[in-house]
Amino acid sequence: MVDEIKKTLQDIVTNIDGLYCITFTDRDGVPLLKVNTEKAPEHVLKPSFISTFCIAIDQGSKLGLGKTNNLICTYNQYQVVQMNKLPLIVTFVANQKCNIGQILALESQLDPIVSSLTLIVSEP
Amino acid sequence: MGCCWSLFCKDDNSLQNCEPNERTHLLVDPVSNNINIQRVNSDDLPSRLSNDLPKKTDEQSALTRILQETATNVIDVAALDTHNLQQHEYLERVKTYNIKVQHVLTSNRAVLGTKLKSCLLQDIPQPEKCLASDLIGSEDTNLVSQSVDAALNAVNDIKVDHKEDLVVPFGLGLN
């Protein structure tokens, strides 16, 4: 079943122009499920980078704007989208030309996987 | 002390009447809203002085509470500490997650299988690229239409050349 899901994710990655990788990690950045192309930058997928999302949204909640749902960072070469599915973090890495709207639209499609993986992290 | 008292009184009156004056706070006092700190009027002072000790501890705890709340509400980027995982801890967790992912996804196979069916329609991320692409040249169009015509003619020309009976008695010839 893992292979099937990985294949589905791989299809999504190939269908979206410019998307390099989708990872499901826990709040410390430890990966549960990861699908990526060769072009995905490795340093972005390190736990130390992914876990900064938690710190950022913790601080962001103090602004009084409500809960942080998604964090989109655009750089010169890459775009990183992180979704708040705590205790999970879903991270997408794409190139600078990728259509972010398409990535955000994946949220509902990935919900079944997220809810299954949440069980793993929330288990003691 | 008298001045303080009069200020409080005025404040209270203005609050009751809802009429803003020069002493009305422009901003709502966050401390008095969030935490119930008993304001001490000078009338109460003699009675309060007798049990000074509990009052002090109350005040102390209230102050600590204020301090804690302020600390949690302040965004201090410099003071943020990043919790870095140890290498062995990371590897251990990856291993346990792998096992659990396998287990959980297999047990949820029925639910996931139906929900993950990919969509037949496909998004075009940059439609302007497709729309702005060059038109097909007339030569190419002719080539395509000629080949299609030829293919169609070929398909129409297919005929069955009937030579033998379709139903043959089987195994009778041996006897």
mmCIF file of C-alpha atoms in Angstrom:
data_model
loop_
_atom_site.group_PDB
_atom_site.id
_atom_site.type_symbol
_atom_site.label_atom_id
_atom_site.label_comp_id
_atom_site.label_asym_id
_atom_site.label_seq_id
_atom_site.Cartn_x
_atom_site.Cartn_y
_atom_site.Cartn_z
ATOM 1 C CA MET A 1 0.000 0.000 0.000
ATOM 2 C CA VAL A 2 2.903 2.348 0.710
ATOM 3 C CA ASP A 3 4.113 1.843 -2.832
ATOM 4 C CA GLU A 4 0.663 2.643 -4.193
ATOM 5 C CA ILE A 5 0.513 5.874 -2.251
ATOM 6 C CA LYS A 6 4.045 6.754 -3.238
ATOM 7 C CA LYS A 7 3.073 6.188 -6.842
ATOM 8 C CA THR A 8 0.071 8.488 -6.479
ATOM 9 C CA LEU A 9 2.305 11.151 -4.967
ATOM 10 C CA GLN A 10 4.879 10.626 -7.685
ATOM 11 C CA ASP A 11 2.133 11.142 -10.281
ATOM 12 C CA ILE A 12 1.177 14.389 -8.595
ATOM 13 C CA VAL A 13 4.809 15.529 -8.609
ATOM 14 C CA THR A 14 5.191 14.769 -12.295
ATOM 15 C CA ASN A 15 1.840 16.303 -13.241
ATOM 16 C CA ILE A 16 2.551 19.641 -11.620
ATOM 17 C CA ASP A 17 5.036 21.563 -13.656
ATOM 18 C CA GLY A 18 8.024 22.582 -11.532
ATOM 19 C CA LEU A 19 7.153 20.632 -8.378
ATOM 20 C CA TYR A 20 10.185 18.752 -7.063
ATOM 21 C CA CYS A 21 9.112 17.136 -3.862
ATOM 22 C CA ILE A 22 6.373 16.391 -1.328
ATOM 23 C CA THR A 23 7.266 15.326 2.200
ATOM 24 C CA PHE A 24 5.203 14.444 5.210
ATOM 25 C CA THR A 25 7.195 14.959 8.394
ATOM 26 C CA ASP A 26 6.537 15.247 12.081
ATOM 27 C CA ARG A 27 7.041 18.550 13.905
ATOM 28 C CA ASP A 28 10.770 17.885 14.297
ATOM 29 C CA GLY A 29 11.215 17.320 10.587
ATOM 30 C CA VAL A 30 11.568 13.534 10.737
ATOM 31 C CA PRO A 31 10.116 12.178 7.464
ATOM 32 C CA LEU A 32 7.224 9.712 7.389
ATOM 33 C CA LEU A 33 6.652 9.724 3.669
ATOM 34 C CA LYS A 34 8.724 11.404 1.008
ATOM 35 C CA VAL A 35 8.510 11.607 -2.759
ATOM 36 C CA ASN A 36 10.977 13.654 -4.718
ATOM 37 C CA THR A 37 12.619 14.100 -8.086
ATOM 38 C CA GLU A 38 16.347 14.329 -8.643
ATOM 39 C CA LYS A 39 16.127 18.099 -8.814
ATOM 40 C CA ALA A 40 14.920 18.471 -5.218
ATOM 41 C CA PRO A 41 17.513 20.328 -3.124
ATOM 42 C CA GLU A 42 18.644 18.112 -0.254
ATOM 43 C CA HIS A 43 19.392 20.812 2.280
ATOM 44 C CA VAL A 44 15.772 21.988 2.204
ATOM 45 C CA LEU A 45 14.620 18.554 3.300
ATOM 46 C CA LYS A 46 16.815 18.511 6.389
ATOM 47 C CA PRO A 47 14.933 18.341 9.692
ATOM 48 C CA SER A 48 16.553 21.529 10.964
ATOM 49 C CA PHE A 49 15.013 23.486 8.074
ATOM 50 C CA ILE A 50 11.570 21.907 8.191
ATOM 51 C CA SER A 51 11.227 22.211 11.957
ATOM 52 C CA THR A 52 11.693 26.012 11.817
ATOM 53 C CA PHE A 53 8.155 26.055 10.440
ATOM 54 C CA CYS A 54 6.829 25.154 13.890
ATOM 55 C CA ILE A 55 8.739 27.974 15.538
ATOM 56 C CA ALA A 56 7.559 30.404 12.885
ATOM 57 C CA ILE A 57 3.890 29.516 13.240
ATOM 58 C CA ASP A 58 4.139 29.580 17.036
ATOM 59 C CA GLN A 59 5.391 33.143 16.859
ATOM 60 C CA GLY A 60 2.991 34.007 14.046
ATOM 61 C CA SER A 61 0.028 33.042 16.196
ATOM 62 C CA LYS A 62 0.947 35.931 18.520
ATOM 63 C CA LEU A 63 0.167 38.468 15.829
ATOM 64 C CA GLY A 64 -3.517 38.003 16.489
ATOM 65 C CA LEU A 65 -4.272 36.941 12.930
ATOM 66 C CA GLY A 66 -5.412 33.465 13.845
ATOM 67 C CA LYS A 67 -3.914 30.077 13.194
ATOM 68 C CA THR A 68 -1.297 29.763 10.462
ATOM 69 C CA ASN A 69 -2.515 27.412 7.752
ATOM 70 C CA ASN A 70 0.192 27.602 5.125
ATOM 71 C CA LEU A 71 3.596 29.170 4.883
ATOM 72 C CA ILE A 72 4.851 30.095 1.431
ATOM 73 C CA CYS A 73 8.454 31.145 0.979
ATOM 74 C CA THR A 74 9.644 32.216 -2.435
ATOM 75 C CA TYR A 75 13.358 32.363 -3.132
ATOM 76 C CA ASN A 76 15.369 33.159 -6.218
ATOM 77 C CA GLN A 77 15.584 29.557 -7.302
ATOM 78 C CA TYR A 78 12.947 27.725 -5.298
ATOM 79 C CA GLN A 79 9.556 28.039 -3.685
ATOM 80 C CA VAL A 80 8.754 26.221 -0.470
ATOM 81 C CA VAL A 81 5.179 25.679 0.679
ATOM 82 C CA GLN A 82 4.523 24.231 4.113
ATOM 83 C CA MET A 83 1.109 23.203 5.364
ATOM 84 C CA ASN A 84 0.175 23.182 8.994
ATOM 85 C CA LYS A 85 -1.283 19.758 9.673
ATOM 86 C CA LEU A 86 0.136 19.451 13.171
ATOM 87 C CA PRO A 87 1.366 17.074 14.448
ATOM 88 C CA LEU A 88 2.385 16.735 10.791
ATOM 89 C CA ILE A 89 4.014 19.213 8.461
ATOM 90 C CA VAL A 90 3.517 18.805 4.724
ATOM 91 C CA THR A 91 6.339 20.413 2.755
ATOM 92 C CA PHE A 92 6.400 21.076 -0.991
ATOM 93 C CA VAL A 93 9.505 22.232 -2.798
ATOM 94 C CA ALA A 94 9.166 23.640 -6.292
ATOM 95 C CA ASN A 95 11.093 25.787 -8.692
ATOM 96 C CA GLN A 96 10.561 29.516 -8.940
ATOM 97 C CA LYS A 97 8.142 29.230 -11.853
ATOM 98 C CA CYS A 98 5.798 26.695 -10.331
ATOM 99 C CA ASN A 99 2.149 27.667 -9.920
ATOM 100 C CA ILE A 100 1.638 27.833 -6.153
ATOM 101 C CA GLY A 101 -2.131 27.760 -6.542
ATOM 102 C CA GLN A 102 -1.849 24.264 -7.916
ATOM 103 C CA ILE A 103 0.130 23.162 -4.863
ATOM 104 C CA LEU A 104 -2.366 24.729 -2.471
ATOM 105 C CA ALA A 105 -5.179 22.965 -4.321
ATOM 106 C CA LEU A 106 -3.570 19.635 -3.433
ATOM 107 C CA GLU A 107 -4.517 20.089 0.207
ATOM 108 C CA SER A 108 -7.892 18.387 -0.069
ATOM 109 C CA GLN A 109 -6.478 15.643 -2.264
ATOM 110 C CA LEU A 110 -3.813 14.817 0.304
ATOM 111 C CA ASP A 111 -6.152 14.943 3.288
ATOM 112 C CA PRO A 112 -6.772 11.164 3.436
ATOM 113 C CA ILE A 113 -3.026 10.501 3.605
ATOM 114 C CA VAL A 114 -2.560 13.188 6.235
ATOM 115 C CA SER A 115 -5.294 11.803 8.448
ATOM 116 C CA SER A 116 -3.805 8.308 8.229
ATOM 117 C CA LEU A 117 -0.293 9.487 9.006
ATOM 118 C CA THR A 118 -1.502 11.641 11.882
ATOM 119 C CA LEU A 119 -2.436 8.450 13.698
ATOM 120 C CA ILE A 120 1.188 7.363 13.642
ATOM 121 C CA VAL A 121 2.622 10.538 15.114
ATOM 122 C CA SER A 122 -0.067 11.001 17.731
ATOM 123 C CA GLU A 123 0.394 7.454 18.999
ATOM 124 C CA PRO A 124 2.551 7.316 22.120
ATOM 125 C CA MET B 1 -2.963 59.038 48.355
ATOM 126 C CA GLY B 2 -5.989 61.302 48.179
ATOM 127 C CA CYS B 3 -5.114 62.180 44.648
ATOM 128 C CA CYS B 4 -4.923 58.541 43.703
ATOM 129 C CA TRP B 5 -8.245 57.911 45.267
ATOM 130 C CA SER B 6 -9.868 60.798 43.475
ATOM 131 C CA LEU B 7 -8.424 59.563 40.193
ATOM 132 C CA PHE B 8 -9.852 56.151 40.716
ATOM 133 C CA CYS B 9 -13.196 57.628 41.598
ATOM 134 C CA LYS B 10 -13.234 59.772 38.513
ATOM 135 C CA ASP B 11 -12.223 56.845 36.447
ATOM 136 C CA ASP B 12 -14.981 54.736 37.843
ATOM 137 C CA ASN B 13 -17.532 57.457 37.314
ATOM 138 C CA SER B 14 -16.507 58.015 33.755
ATOM 139 C CA LEU B 15 -16.717 54.316 33.091
ATOM 140 C CA GLN B 16 -20.167 54.181 34.556
ATOM 141 C CA ASN B 17 -21.406 57.162 32.599
ATOM 142 C CA CYS B 18 -19.564 56.119 29.457
ATOM 143 C CA GLU B 19 -18.579 59.721 28.838
ATOM 144 C CA PRO B 20 -15.005 60.099 27.649
ATOM 145 C CA ASN B 21 -13.037 62.862 29.299
ATOM 146 C CA GLU B 22 -9.390 63.881 29.437
ATOM 147 C CA ARG B 23 -8.591 61.018 31.832
ATOM 148 C CA THR B 24 -10.238 58.275 29.823
ATOM 149 C CA HIS B 25 -7.751 55.705 28.538
ATOM 150 C CA LEU B 26 -7.508 55.654 24.800
ATOM 151 C CA LEU B 27 -6.402 52.045 24.871
ATOM 152 C CA VAL B 28 -8.008 49.380 26.949
ATOM 153 C CA ASP B 29 -5.728 48.396 29.792
ATOM 154 C CA PRO B 30 -4.670 44.828 28.934
ATOM 155 C CA VAL B 31 -3.563 44.011 32.443
ATOM 156 C CA SER B 32 -6.808 44.925 34.156
ATOM 157 C CA ASN B 33 -8.751 43.107 31.432
ATOM 158 C CA ASN B 34 -6.839 39.885 31.489
ATOM 159 C CA ILE B 35 -6.167 39.366 35.133
ATOM 160 C CA ASN B 36 -8.357 40.186 38.054
ATOM 161 C CA ILE B 37 -6.148 42.279 40.209
ATOM 162 C CA GLN B 38 -7.970 43.864 43.061
ATOM 163 C CA ARG B 39 -7.524 47.588 42.978
ATOM 164 C CA VAL B 40 -6.801 49.025 46.350
ATOM 165 C CA ASN B 41 -8.761 52.103 47.265
ATOM 166 C CA SER B 42 -7.599 54.159 50.194
ATOM 167 C CA ASP B 43 -10.792 53.273 52.051
ATOM 168 C CA ASP B 44 -9.781 49.647 52.166
ATOM 169 C CA LEU B 45 -6.232 50.312 53.238
ATOM 170 C CA PRO B 46 -6.596 50.077 57.040
ATOM 171 C CA SER B 47 -8.318 46.730 56.833
ATOM 172 C CA ARG B 48 -5.836 45.489 54.260
ATOM 173 C CA LEU B 49 -2.822 46.572 56.267
ATOM 174 C CA SER B 50 -3.751 44.199 59.041
ATOM 175 C CA ASN B 51 -3.330 41.184 56.762
ATOM 176 C CA ASP B 52 -0.417 42.529 54.792
ATOM 177 C CA LEU B 53 1.354 39.218 54.212
ATOM 178 C CA PRO B 54 -1.287 37.384 52.135
ATOM 179 C CA LYS B 55 -1.805 40.548 50.081
ATOM 180 C CA LYS B 56 1.848 40.650 49.220
ATOM 181 C CA THR B 57 1.879 37.071 48.011
ATOM 182 C CA ASP B 58 -1.250 37.745 45.969
ATOM 183 C CA GLU B 59 0.381 40.697 44.376
ATOM 184 C CA GLN B 60 3.514 38.697 43.766
ATOM 185 C CA SER B 61 1.645 35.907 42.054
ATOM 186 C CA ALA B 62 -0.348 38.385 40.013
ATOM 187 C CA LEU B 63 2.878 40.043 38.916
ATOM 188 C CA THR B 64 4.389 36.706 38.021
ATOM 189 C CA ARG B 65 1.316 35.899 36.003
ATOM 190 C CA ILE B 66 1.541 39.206 34.173
ATOM 191 C CA LEU B 67 5.201 38.602 33.498
ATOM 192 C CA GLN B 68 4.550 35.125 32.160
ATOM 193 C CA GLU B 69 1.722 36.268 29.924
ATOM 194 C CA THR B 70 3.779 39.117 28.575
ATOM 195 C CA ALA B 71 6.676 36.773 27.958
ATOM 196 C CA THR B 72 4.478 34.409 25.969
ATOM 197 C CA ASN B 73 2.948 37.255 23.972
ATOM 198 C CA VAL B 74 6.240 38.846 23.030
ATOM 199 C CA ILE B 75 7.841 37.837 19.746
ATOM 200 C CA ASP B 76 11.531 37.681 20.511
ATOM 201 C CA VAL B 77 13.307 36.101 17.608
ATOM 202 C CA ALA B 78 16.734 36.282 19.201
ATOM 203 C CA ALA B 79 15.643 34.259 22.217
ATOM 204 C CA LEU B 80 14.146 31.423 20.200
ATOM 205 C CA ASP B 81 15.927 28.180 20.787
ATOM 206 C CA THR B 82 15.945 25.553 18.100
ATOM 207 C CA HIS B 83 15.702 22.022 19.292
ATOM 208 C CA ASN B 84 18.020 19.990 17.119
ATOM 209 C CA LEU B 85 17.544 16.260 17.036
ATOM 210 C CA GLN B 86 20.480 14.034 17.765
ATOM 211 C CA GLN B 87 21.545 11.845 14.867
ATOM 212 C CA HIS B 88 20.796 8.557 16.618
ATOM 213 C CA GLU B 89 17.435 9.832 17.830
ATOM 214 C CA TYR B 90 16.578 10.865 14.291
ATOM 215 C CA LEU B 91 17.526 7.500 12.813
ATOM 216 C CA GLU B 92 15.609 5.658 15.482
ATOM 217 C CA ARG B 93 12.501 7.698 14.818
ATOM 218 C CA VAL B 94 12.801 7.210 11.051
ATOM 219 C CA LYS B 95 12.957 3.469 11.613
ATOM 220 C CA THR B 96 9.894 3.355 13.867
ATOM 221 C CA TYR B 97 7.955 5.610 11.526
ATOM 222 C CA ASN B 98 8.754 3.362 8.575
ATOM 223 C CA ILE B 99 7.339 0.358 10.344
ATOM 224 C CA LYS B 100 4.277 2.232 11.548
ATOM 225 C CA VAL B 101 3.595 3.835 8.153
ATOM 226 C CA GLN B 102 3.631 0.422 6.542
ATOM 227 C CA HIS B 103 1.256 -0.934 9.155
ATOM 228 C CA VAL B 104 -1.198 1.980 9.254
ATOM 229 C CA LEU B 105 -1.409 2.485 5.509
ATOM 230 C CA THR B 106 -2.028 -1.191 4.932
ATOM 231 C CA SER B 107 -4.798 -1.273 7.521
ATOM 232 C CA ASN B 108 -6.388 1.844 5.966
ATOM 233 C CA ARG B 109 -6.075 0.439 2.474
ATOM 234 C CA ALA B 110 -9.817 0.381 1.788
ATOM 235 C CA VAL B 111 -10.368 4.011 2.742
ATOM 236 C CA LEU B 112 -7.273 5.345 1.013
ATOM 237 C CA GLY B 113 -7.705 3.306 -2.148
ATOM 238 C CA THR B 114 -11.046 4.869 -3.027
ATOM 239 C CA LYS B 115 -10.106 8.403 -2.051
ATOM 240 C CA LEU B 116 -6.800 8.577 -3.852
ATOM 241 C CA LYS B 117 -8.066 7.912 -7.358
ATOM 242 C CA SER B 118 -6.406 10.491 -9.498
ATOM 243 C CA CYS B 119 -8.476 12.970 -11.439
ATOM 244 C CA LEU B 120 -9.022 12.346 -15.142
ATOM 245 C CA LEU B 121 -8.786 16.000 -15.999
ATOM 246 C CA GLN B 122 -5.409 17.586 -15.726
ATOM 247 C CA ASP B 123 -4.566 21.129 -14.796
ATOM 248 C CA ILE B 124 -2.502 23.272 -17.085
ATOM 249 C CA PRO B 125 -0.224 25.322 -14.861
ATOM 250 C CA GLN B 126 0.657 27.954 -17.436
ATOM 251 C CA PRO B 127 -2.204 28.206 -19.932
ATOM 252 C CA GLU B 128 -0.686 31.227 -21.648
ATOM 253 C CA LYS B 129 2.094 28.984 -22.932
ATOM 254 C CA CYS B 130 -0.389 26.687 -24.654
ATOM 255 C CA LEU B 131 -2.530 29.540 -25.901
ATOM 256 C CA ALA B 132 0.415 31.499 -27.260
ATOM 257 C CA SER B 133 1.979 28.576 -29.073
ATOM 258 C CA ASP B 134 2.375 28.801 -32.878
ATOM 259 C CA LEU B 135 -0.362 27.496 -35.121
ATOM 260 C CA ILE B 136 0.204 24.350 -37.119
ATOM 261 C CA GLY B 137 1.467 25.053 -40.631
ATOM 262 C CA SER B 138 -0.659 24.245 -43.714
ATOM 263 C CA GLU B 139 1.849 21.619 -44.859
ATOM 264 C CA ASP B 140 1.503 19.745 -41.591
ATOM 265 C CA THR B 141 -2.292 20.001 -41.740
ATOM 266 C CA ASN B 142 -2.288 18.588 -45.280
ATOM 267 C CA LEU B 143 0.030 15.787 -44.240
ATOM 268 C CA VAL B 144 -2.180 14.862 -41.305
ATOM 269 C CA SER B 145 -5.394 14.961 -43.372
ATOM 270 C CA GLN B 146 -3.812 12.941 -46.206
ATOM 271 C CA SER B 147 -2.531 10.288 -43.812
ATOM 272 C CA VAL B 148 -5.891 10.103 -42.084
ATOM 273 C CA ASP B 149 -7.638 9.712 -45.454
ATOM 274 C CA ALA B 150 -5.205 7.013 -46.489
ATOM 275 C CA ALA B 151 -5.686 5.200 -43.188
ATOM 276 C CA LEU B 152 -9.458 5.456 -43.543
ATOM 277 C CA ASN B 153 -9.341 4.056 -47.074
ATOM 278 C CA ALA B 154 -7.125 1.227 -45.905
ATOM 279 C CA VAL B 155 -9.529 0.375 -43.103
ATOM 280 C CA ASN B 156 -12.475 0.413 -45.515
ATOM 281 C CA ASP B 157 -10.633 -1.859 -47.901
ATOM 282 C CA ILE B 158 -10.199 -4.617 -45.357
ATOM 283 C CA LYS B 159 -12.184 -7.610 -46.551
ATOM 284 C CA VAL B 160 -12.509 -11.111 -45.249
ATOM 285 C CA ASP B 161 -11.373 -13.645 -47.824
ATOM 286 C CA HIS B 162 -13.460 -16.689 -47.045
ATOM 287 C CA LYS B 163 -11.684 -19.918 -47.999
ATOM 288 C CA GLU B 164 -12.489 -22.626 -45.477
ATOM 289 C CA ASP B 165 -15.498 -23.502 -43.361
ATOM 290 C CA LEU B 166 -15.530 -21.682 -40.062
ATOM 291 C CA VAL B 167 -17.027 -24.678 -38.228
ATOM 292 C CA VAL B 168 -14.952 -27.784 -38.606
ATOM 293 C CA PRO B 169 -15.773 -31.196 -37.127
ATOM 294 C CA PHE B 170 -12.993 -31.750 -34.612
ATOM 295 C CA GLY B 171 -11.300 -35.076 -33.844
ATOM 296 C CA LEU B 172 -13.559 -37.106 -36.176
ATOM 297 C CA GLY B 173 -10.893 -37.677 -38.797
ATOM 298 C CA LEU B 174 -8.783 -39.843 -36.413
ATOM 299 C CA ASN B 175 -11.298 -42.676 -36.296
#
